[in-house]
Structure formats: C-alpha cells, structure tokens
XYZ file of C-alpha atoms in Angstrom:
527
model
C 122.830 83.825 105.855
C 125.758 81.037 106.230
C 127.331 81.700 109.559
C 131.165 83.030 109.878
C 133.628 82.892 112.869
C 134.477 87.140 112.014
C 134.662 88.861 107.905
C 138.350 88.810 108.709
C 140.713 87.133 111.946
C 142.745 89.910 111.688
C 140.628 92.754 112.718
C 139.888 90.533 115.888
C 143.549 90.217 116.788
C 144.952 93.157 119.692
C 146.781 95.950 118.202
C 150.330 97.149 120.047
C 150.666 100.192 121.233
C 154.257 102.417 121.209
C 155.186 100.172 124.434
C 154.737 97.088 123.137
C 151.499 96.172 125.442
C 148.415 94.833 124.486
C 145.756 97.695 123.906
C 143.129 95.275 123.915
C 141.823 95.932 127.878
C 139.169 97.644 129.809
C 137.779 99.829 127.278
C 137.939 97.575 125.020
C 136.089 94.521 127.263
C 133.294 96.910 127.000
C 132.769 97.858 124.122
C 133.211 94.167 123.197
C 130.119 93.508 126.459
C 128.381 96.322 124.889
C 128.174 94.664 121.304
C 126.836 91.439 122.945
C 124.906 92.135 125.592
C 121.130 92.499 123.516
C 118.609 95.063 121.515
C 117.982 96.756 125.094
C 114.353 97.975 126.247
C 111.785 97.437 123.581
C 110.109 100.961 122.447
C 106.592 101.560 122.281
C 105.371 103.231 118.739
C 105.905 107.127 118.829
C 103.568 109.832 119.628
C 105.387 112.371 117.965
C 105.819 116.258 120.219
C 107.131 117.548 117.379
C 104.708 119.339 114.989
C 104.443 118.491 111.054
C 105.937 120.302 108.562
C 104.322 121.893 106.104
C 105.508 123.746 102.701
C 101.846 124.183 101.232
C 100.003 127.308 102.099
C 95.895 127.062 101.389
C 95.877 128.596 98.515
C 98.591 125.685 96.763
C 96.905 123.211 98.793
C 93.094 124.332 97.266
C 95.086 124.145 94.301
C 96.103 121.103 94.621
C 93.004 119.411 95.695
C 91.256 121.612 92.662
C 93.367 119.987 90.193
C 92.816 116.470 91.205
C 89.237 117.003 91.102
C 89.191 118.007 87.628
C 91.918 114.439 87.262
C 89.171 112.441 88.004
C 86.488 114.051 86.684
C 88.319 114.439 82.753
C 90.362 112.065 82.362
C 89.910 109.294 85.297
C 91.001 106.877 86.281
C 92.052 102.766 85.240
C 90.431 99.884 87.429
C 91.627 97.276 84.572
C 89.984 94.135 84.475
C 87.807 93.986 87.736
C 84.033 93.654 86.476
C 82.565 94.535 90.458
C 84.645 97.083 90.811
C 83.303 99.021 87.485
C 79.846 98.154 88.942
C 80.520 98.978 92.232
C 81.521 102.276 91.031
C 78.828 102.656 88.289
C 76.737 101.686 91.367
C 77.849 104.586 93.455
C 77.171 107.342 90.454
C 80.648 106.754 88.961
C 80.751 107.194 85.375
C 82.311 103.977 84.528
C 83.183 103.763 80.512
C 84.824 100.034 79.553
C 87.489 100.488 82.276
C 88.018 104.383 83.417
C 85.625 105.736 85.647
C 84.977 108.941 85.751
C 84.299 110.140 89.348
C 81.823 113.701 89.727
C 83.730 116.055 92.151
C 83.427 115.302 95.280
C 82.155 111.639 95.365
C 85.326 110.158 96.469
C 86.080 112.437 99.273
C 82.055 111.832 100.260
C 82.935 108.458 100.406
C 86.301 108.608 102.605
C 84.486 110.156 105.440
C 83.843 106.629 107.118
C 87.361 105.967 106.736
C 89.121 106.228 110.605
C 91.075 109.150 110.674
C 93.201 107.062 113.708
C 92.737 103.470 114.394
C 94.329 99.890 116.365
C 96.244 97.655 114.821
C 96.280 94.503 117.046
C 99.556 92.566 117.341
C 99.700 88.957 119.119
C 101.311 90.888 122.148
C 99.048 93.465 123.532
C 101.897 95.122 124.569
C 103.093 95.733 120.684
C 99.397 96.963 119.238
C 100.326 100.398 117.715
C 98.207 103.290 116.435
C 97.878 104.226 113.490
C 96.911 108.279 112.745
C 96.793 111.424 114.650
C 100.275 112.309 116.357
C 101.623 108.522 116.334
C 104.797 107.513 114.043
C 105.231 103.600 112.951
C 108.752 102.055 111.883
C 108.302 98.823 109.680
C 111.067 97.486 108.234
C 111.735 97.049 104.496
C 109.357 96.025 102.117
C 110.288 93.966 98.647
C 113.783 93.146 97.714
C 115.080 90.025 96.284
C 118.589 90.013 96.702
C 119.858 89.880 100.248
C 123.539 91.296 101.515
C 124.624 89.254 103.885
C 127.094 89.181 106.776
C 129.440 87.637 104.672
C 129.144 89.752 102.412
C 127.654 87.719 99.333
C 124.631 89.854 97.025
C 122.196 87.363 96.618
C 118.796 86.001 95.729
C 117.066 85.299 99.722
C 116.049 83.060 100.724
C 113.633 81.765 103.653
C 115.969 81.290 105.763
C 117.079 84.935 105.261
C 113.309 86.024 105.826
C 113.284 84.742 108.998
C 116.643 86.346 109.938
C 115.151 90.027 108.893
C 112.008 89.159 111.145
C 113.840 87.857 114.394
C 116.088 91.080 113.623
C 112.787 93.298 114.092
C 111.590 91.408 116.686
C 114.406 92.101 118.855
C 115.282 95.858 117.501
C 114.103 98.559 120.135
C 113.336 101.268 116.784
C 111.091 98.872 115.290
C 107.264 99.029 115.978
C 106.647 96.002 113.412
C 107.315 92.939 111.771
C 106.571 94.584 108.311
C 105.191 92.423 105.197
C 108.228 90.975 102.054
C 110.962 91.951 104.248
C 112.240 89.948 101.246
C 111.642 87.487 98.993
C 112.539 84.223 99.437
C 112.785 82.780 95.559
C 114.038 79.363 97.172
C 110.079 78.495 97.745
C 107.953 78.603 95.305
C 106.130 81.587 94.046
C 102.272 80.441 94.819
C 102.957 79.027 98.114
C 105.659 81.241 99.824
C 103.183 83.834 101.414
C 102.022 81.170 103.231
C 105.877 80.816 104.784
C 105.811 84.354 104.880
C 102.905 85.104 107.350
C 104.199 82.636 109.238
C 107.629 83.766 110.110
C 105.425 87.410 111.534
C 103.400 85.342 113.274
C 105.353 82.609 114.371
C 108.872 84.728 114.812
C 107.764 88.373 116.304
C 105.028 88.782 118.172
C 104.101 92.711 116.500
C 101.892 93.132 114.293
C 102.587 92.387 110.700
C 101.647 92.697 106.976
C 99.473 90.623 104.646
C 99.970 88.908 100.611
C 98.794 90.938 98.382
C 100.261 89.332 95.250
C 96.657 87.665 95.063
C 93.447 87.609 96.324
C 93.522 83.499 97.356
C 96.582 84.944 99.369
C 95.085 87.071 100.318
C 92.563 85.213 101.533
C 95.264 82.584 103.026
C 96.701 86.138 105.308
C 93.079 86.431 106.682
C 91.890 82.849 107.712
C 95.596 82.778 109.486
C 94.961 85.315 111.105
C 91.774 84.382 112.321
C 93.802 81.497 114.038
C 96.110 82.848 115.463
C 93.639 85.937 116.971
C 90.353 84.138 117.016
C 87.629 84.314 114.497
C 85.704 86.657 116.814
C 89.131 88.949 117.590
C 89.501 89.637 114.011
C 86.169 89.826 112.435
C 86.016 93.397 114.984
C 89.476 94.468 115.121
C 92.286 95.576 112.217
C 94.980 92.546 112.722
C 97.070 93.049 109.102
C 97.254 95.911 107.426
C 98.706 95.392 103.442
C 99.871 97.124 101.149
C 98.028 98.434 97.443
C 100.257 99.883 95.268
C 98.599 101.769 92.223
C 100.195 100.911 88.337
C 100.809 104.948 88.573
C 99.987 106.434 86.404
C 96.200 106.120 87.072
C 95.725 102.840 87.547
C 94.736 100.196 89.723
C 94.635 96.424 88.175
C 92.980 93.606 89.058
C 95.188 91.554 91.213
C 95.387 94.650 93.607
C 91.771 95.045 93.340
C 91.202 91.551 94.566
C 93.386 92.277 97.569
C 92.061 95.124 98.671
C 88.159 93.368 98.726
C 89.259 90.776 100.428
C 91.229 92.530 103.189
C 88.552 95.812 103.227
C 85.581 93.201 103.205
C 87.240 91.587 106.688
C 87.739 94.489 108.283
C 91.680 94.566 107.488
C 93.582 97.581 106.565
C 95.210 98.742 103.374
C 97.871 101.271 102.494
C 96.839 102.755 99.137
C 100.207 103.973 97.732
C 101.022 105.230 94.728
C 104.358 103.947 93.426
C 106.050 107.391 91.777
C 109.020 107.654 89.654
C 108.931 111.305 88.916
C 109.371 112.231 85.634
C 108.941 109.215 84.692
C 104.974 107.950 86.444
C 104.212 111.604 87.372
C 105.629 114.868 86.331
C 107.916 116.439 86.925
C 107.304 119.127 89.182
C 105.688 119.030 92.468
C 102.268 120.229 92.114
C 102.054 117.898 89.347
C 103.074 114.705 90.941
C 100.908 115.425 93.832
C 97.858 116.813 91.508
C 98.389 113.097 90.802
C 99.229 111.042 94.073
C 95.788 113.260 95.070
C 93.859 111.833 92.674
C 95.416 107.973 92.248
C 94.827 108.066 96.341
C 91.024 109.092 96.727
C 90.065 106.195 93.917
C 91.464 103.945 95.409
C 90.889 104.620 98.643
C 87.132 105.613 97.958
C 87.213 101.944 96.734
C 87.465 100.534 100.076
C 84.472 102.233 100.912
C 82.421 101.452 98.686
C 83.475 97.635 99.595
C 83.403 98.533 103.012
C 82.468 101.534 104.593
C 85.009 102.214 107.691
C 87.509 100.235 106.570
C 90.925 101.244 107.900
C 92.722 102.414 104.609
C 95.651 105.074 104.523
C 96.840 108.025 102.232
C 100.078 106.318 100.631
C 102.650 107.343 98.728
C 106.608 106.041 97.308
C 108.157 109.372 95.827
C 111.568 108.974 94.129
C 112.703 110.779 91.543
C 115.310 109.337 88.365
C 118.098 110.366 87.006
C 117.761 112.270 83.828
C 120.520 110.382 82.545
C 120.626 107.119 83.487
C 116.377 106.303 84.219
C 117.769 104.690 87.092
C 115.573 106.018 90.388
C 117.138 109.114 93.196
C 117.129 109.066 96.238
C 118.025 111.853 98.876
C 117.235 114.558 96.980
C 114.649 117.898 97.634
C 111.871 116.896 95.086
C 110.637 113.443 96.566
C 111.004 115.018 100.396
C 108.777 118.187 99.581
C 106.108 115.203 97.233
C 105.947 113.916 101.020
C 105.811 116.539 102.352
C 102.656 118.136 100.461
C 101.188 114.379 100.548
C 100.875 114.441 104.250
C 98.739 117.751 104.296
C 97.015 116.549 102.439
C 96.222 112.846 103.823
C 95.348 114.961 106.688
C 93.335 117.660 104.968
C 90.932 114.186 103.933
C 91.490 112.525 107.693
C 93.623 109.445 107.021
C 96.625 108.193 108.822
C 99.302 108.965 105.919
C 102.493 105.834 104.982
C 105.307 107.526 102.793
C 109.301 107.242 103.307
C 111.668 105.558 105.155
C 115.700 104.724 105.007
C 116.088 104.798 100.999
C 119.415 105.074 99.072
C 120.300 103.643 95.794
C 124.172 102.504 96.784
C 125.094 99.196 96.571
C 126.358 98.633 99.321
C 125.955 100.168 103.291
C 128.648 103.094 102.525
C 128.195 107.004 103.113
C 126.021 107.491 100.201
C 123.756 104.854 101.739
C 123.950 107.036 104.880
C 123.710 110.539 103.451
C 120.189 109.109 101.053
C 119.125 107.432 103.931
C 119.252 110.147 106.356
C 117.878 113.040 103.891
C 115.132 110.293 103.327
C 114.260 109.563 106.792
C 114.730 113.571 108.391
C 111.690 114.734 105.716
C 109.544 111.297 106.241
C 109.566 112.597 110.162
C 109.164 115.742 110.227
C 106.529 115.183 107.155
C 104.331 113.863 110.282
C 103.952 110.570 108.985
C 102.349 107.405 110.521
C 103.407 104.450 108.848
C 106.718 104.217 107.236
C 107.565 101.448 105.262
C 111.326 100.389 104.499
C 112.117 102.045 108.022
C 115.300 99.564 108.238
C 117.156 97.742 105.626
C 116.566 99.673 102.049
C 119.691 98.998 99.836
C 120.036 99.052 95.872
C 117.227 101.168 95.561
C 114.551 98.329 96.657
C 116.656 95.390 95.201
C 118.280 94.465 98.993
C 117.510 94.087 102.262
C 120.609 94.623 103.752
C 121.787 92.822 107.140
C 124.521 95.412 107.964
C 122.406 98.630 106.507
C 119.573 96.936 108.834
C 121.190 97.302 111.990
C 122.758 100.687 110.622
C 119.390 101.936 109.953
C 118.084 101.085 113.633
C 120.310 102.852 115.459
C 119.301 106.215 113.165
C 115.898 105.073 114.570
C 116.552 105.255 117.611
C 117.691 109.219 117.120
C 114.080 110.002 115.175
C 112.181 108.124 118.418
C 114.304 110.162 121.124
C 113.968 113.001 118.213
C 110.285 113.260 118.318
C 110.038 113.043 122.608
C 108.477 115.797 124.866
C 111.182 118.369 126.307
C 111.548 116.958 129.428
C 110.343 120.403 131.664
C 110.070 118.598 135.025
C 112.563 120.138 137.691
C 114.847 117.862 136.790
C 114.778 119.106 132.947
C 115.326 122.266 134.202
C 118.080 121.504 136.068
C 118.409 124.263 137.842
C 119.781 122.673 140.791
C 122.322 121.699 138.921
C 123.463 125.357 137.869
C 123.036 126.130 141.085
C 125.650 124.144 142.150
C 128.826 124.152 139.503
C 127.908 128.164 139.458
C 130.580 130.416 137.509
C 133.949 128.940 135.569
C 133.422 125.543 137.129
C 132.242 122.579 135.296
C 129.370 120.251 134.520
C 131.119 116.588 135.209
C 131.109 115.727 138.937
C 127.761 118.030 139.526
C 124.547 116.092 141.215
C 121.901 116.086 138.645
C 125.113 114.740 135.225
C 126.080 111.620 137.883
C 122.088 111.348 138.546
C 121.106 111.192 134.657
C 124.372 111.287 132.535
C 123.024 106.996 132.174
C 120.026 108.324 129.429
C 120.753 112.220 129.488
C 121.969 111.432 126.047
C 120.991 109.038 122.298
C 124.291 105.936 123.248
C 124.243 105.002 119.599
C 125.018 101.272 119.220
C 127.112 101.224 115.833
C 129.745 104.849 115.928
C 132.413 104.939 117.267
C 133.080 108.271 119.704
C 136.219 106.984 120.561
C 140.060 108.372 120.756
C 142.242 106.997 117.606
C 144.597 105.328 120.031
C 141.885 102.537 120.826
C 139.581 102.532 117.803
C 143.016 101.125 116.361
C 143.558 99.094 119.233
C 139.959 97.438 118.766
C 140.239 96.410 115.073
C 140.155 99.722 113.676
C 136.541 98.522 112.442
C 133.993 100.243 110.108
C 130.730 101.169 110.786
C 129.508 98.512 108.745
C 131.988 96.071 110.519
C 130.341 96.501 113.430
C 126.476 97.042 112.149
C 127.803 93.159 110.606
C 129.343 91.857 114.629
C 125.759 93.571 115.943
C 123.782 91.290 113.757
C 125.554 88.118 114.143
C 125.735 88.689 117.859
C 121.460 89.106 117.832
C 120.899 87.214 115.279
C 123.226 84.182 117.701
C 120.731 85.523 121.264
C 117.324 85.116 119.525
C 114.776 83.806 121.574
C 111.185 82.863 119.877
C 108.060 84.918 121.690
C 106.138 82.550 123.251
C 103.051 81.083 121.092
C 100.464 78.701 122.350
C 101.370 75.498 120.890
C 97.999 74.279 119.897
C 97.539 77.963 118.060
C 101.103 77.300 116.144
C 99.870 73.625 115.474
C 96.473 75.324 114.138
C 98.580 77.400 111.705
C 100.866 74.714 110.102
C 97.752 72.373 109.523
C 96.373 74.884 107.619
C 99.902 75.601 106.039
C 100.183 72.258 104.729
C 97.108 71.630 103.621
C 97.512 74.626 101.236
C 100.571 73.641 99.867
C 99.253 70.004 99.029
C 95.970 71.639 97.435
C 98.044 72.942 94.782
C 101.265 72.038 93.064
C 104.445 74.304 92.978
C 104.961 77.049 90.344
C 108.148 79.228 90.409
C 106.538 81.694 87.687
C-alpha cells in the first residue's frame, strides 16, 4: 500500500464563507484532532443482553431436524478421498458405501454430546481472550479475498503488506475482538509458504486471538507448531488457542483438504468452525426450510466427525448463507431469505448445544457506497439479532468477498461499535433512572444544562468515528468529504500511529527460526 498525503489536495484547502474568512476554525480543528486521536479504548467481547430473535416454532424446528435425519440416513454425506475418515465412521456404526457415509438416526447427535457448548479461545494477551458460545458475540475481520481496494483507490491483488496492515487495523479497532485469519490473500508470497507469514503476522502484530491455516493438512500442522512456540507446548495441549474454518463443499461433500485440516486441529484440541458455504439456488434449495435442512445435515456430519477424532474438541455450528440472482447467478446480500436462514440456523445450533457462527458485514457492491452500507447493515443486524457467537467477515468485506477494502473496514468497525452498544444491558441504576434530572428540569424546560446531562454527556450516546452530523456550512468548510473519504483519512492515521504489542524476543526468534527452516525445506510454488 502506498501512503499518500491525501486523495485530493483541493479537499484539504480552507473554504471561504460569505464573509470571505476561512471557516477552518475551532470546530474543524477539533474534528481533525478526533480523526487523528487514535482508536480509543479496546472493548472486550460482547456479552449480549438482547434475547435472540427466533423465526421457527417448535413444530418447524422438529420438522427440519427430522428432514435432516432423513438426509443423513437415506442420502448420506460424502467424505471424499480420506480412507481414515471413512474407517472412523465405519467403526462408529455408520453405513459406508465408497466415499458416501449413511448415518443411523441419532448417531451424529450422540457424538456431539461431547462437544463443549462454551469454550475460551486464549489470546497471547490474556485480556484479549474471548469466550465463544452462550451469550457471547465475537467480531472478527473479513476472511479470504484475493484483492484489495487500497487507500489510493486502486483495486489490485493483495500483498503481504496489505495483510499486515489489516492485522494492524484489527488490532487497533476497539470493536474487533479477534484478529481473524486470511484477512486477504497475499499473492506476492508463494502459495505453499504464505501461511507461515500470515500466521506470524497475527502473532507479531496483534495480541488478539487468531485463526489458523486450513489450505492443507501440513499447513494446519505448521499453525499448531507455531502456536506451541508462542504459547508453550503444555499450554496448547491443555487449551484452545486457535480457531479454524472448515468449509463443507456444499451440497453434502467434505473434501480431503478440509478433512485433513479438521483432523489436525481436532487432535490438538483446537477449534473448528464447520461451515456449509451456501449460495441458495446453486448449492442448496431455493427455500429457507430446504436450505436449513441441508445445512443442519452437513454441520451435524462434519461436527460429529471432529468428535470421532477427539471427543471434547471444540467445534462450532457454522453457516454462510447467501441467495443468488436468478438472472445472473451472482450472489446477493442483504436480502430477507439469508437472514431467515441465519435466524433458523442459530436456533438449531442452540438445540444442538453448539456455539454458532454466521454473518458479518456483507455486500456485493464494488465500492464502499450506499449499496454497501445498506446490504452490510442488513446482514450485520440479523447476525447480531440471531445471537451469533462468532462473526466472521465483520469488517472489510466488499464485492461479494473478492475484495478487502481499507475504507469499508473503517466504516464497518464504526457499525460494530454501535452493535456493541446495542447489545449492552440497559442501565437501571439510580443514574440510569435519571429521576434527579426529571425533578430538576420540571415541565416546560430542557435538559441541556441540567447536572445529570453535564455529568453524562460524554458517554451517553454512541459517537460515530465516520458519520458527519454537522451543519451544511461546517461540512462544506471542512472539505465536503464523503463517508468513504473520512474512513480513508482515519485508516491512514491509524496505520501511521500503530505500535506493535510487545512480544518476548526469544519467542519471536523461535518463530522466525521455525519459519525459515520450513521455507528452506520446500521450493516455491505459486499454484
């Protein structure tokens, strides 16, 4: 990413008011100071006071569960090209026919009884550790895009520098609780070696919890080995320090890559998010109930498999649900049907006793515009209201997941802060009741100058870091900046002031030595 002074030099010039005087006075200076003041106090993961919004009644839940049992027993799930997985299922009592596994009714549910409903993912900074499950919600950044939209307005392939920048921004963001995983795909590093640089970036440039590599079993092994250097072997053996995304190849297939990574992490007692990747109409039926049936069957098979590998290994019920345009086949976001799938899947996860992952700030827009804001708000609202425990793609997602956007990242974390405030319990203390203010003001006056308002005004309402709520004249005097331009300015300011969290030099040396030896052990590969 090239750091430049600004998007447009004319935007930073003082505007003249009707009097001819410059209007960049105290108000503009205060706003500029706020923009460069840094991200503010870090927030812990959310402990939701809001009850989850539910769309399925008992009859509908029982129907979906019965249909999923039928899918598992009669149609089956393929575990492709993994003889060990098939042998484990056969030993457990499943009917294995080639790569297709048919599950007796109740088998998967019985196996899942050993999976924890709540667990802790430990961060290297204990204050950043997160609880996953129950009433907790954890926000994590975008995952997987090969492109970025940078601060100079360019859409281009991502680099390792972009990767580090997004890790730094996530570390600084108060409302991001997790460093995430593949925040973008650094294509300037060989495919077979980039996982080492990505995992190290999470470990070095952040002290929040992070995700591991799943693109090959040996890369998962490298992640676990690096975690043991960072945390200590005994600690990793007894605790969960890495969470990992295991996608089903919907419909109804798990391939050898995902199965291999799942086995590595489950055996090491590290968490797996078993997630069907659903574009309804292409990878699942077009109906909500039909999609929920397939999702439940796929998750139960994949999650139960982790318990075959190691009973008690942490596993999440995941789903990524989107609809498609029936005219173009492209994924669509922010529409009602995927939200209904998320609400229903969350209910099914709670009935299984598993933590739930879905959602984020999703959009098909190509730039951080009104479409992006609308679609992202719709998906994020339903994500939070569903009672989601782990939220992937919470910030930075653009262009249907093809792009990680710096500006969108900053706009999204502003929305995450609002959601965090929304989930807090209402203040019913004496101060929250505000009876002294009501008595002081009485009929016909106002609350602006009363003692209660003066004591609470700094924290009473959420203050957006992106939105402009000033008069037209003040907005014009400050350069007529759009929300995206203000987000751009904020991202630049954060990256300029970033300071890495401390890391023991001996641990850093051990990680770098491990990475060097692993890279020397294999030739570069870019495919």
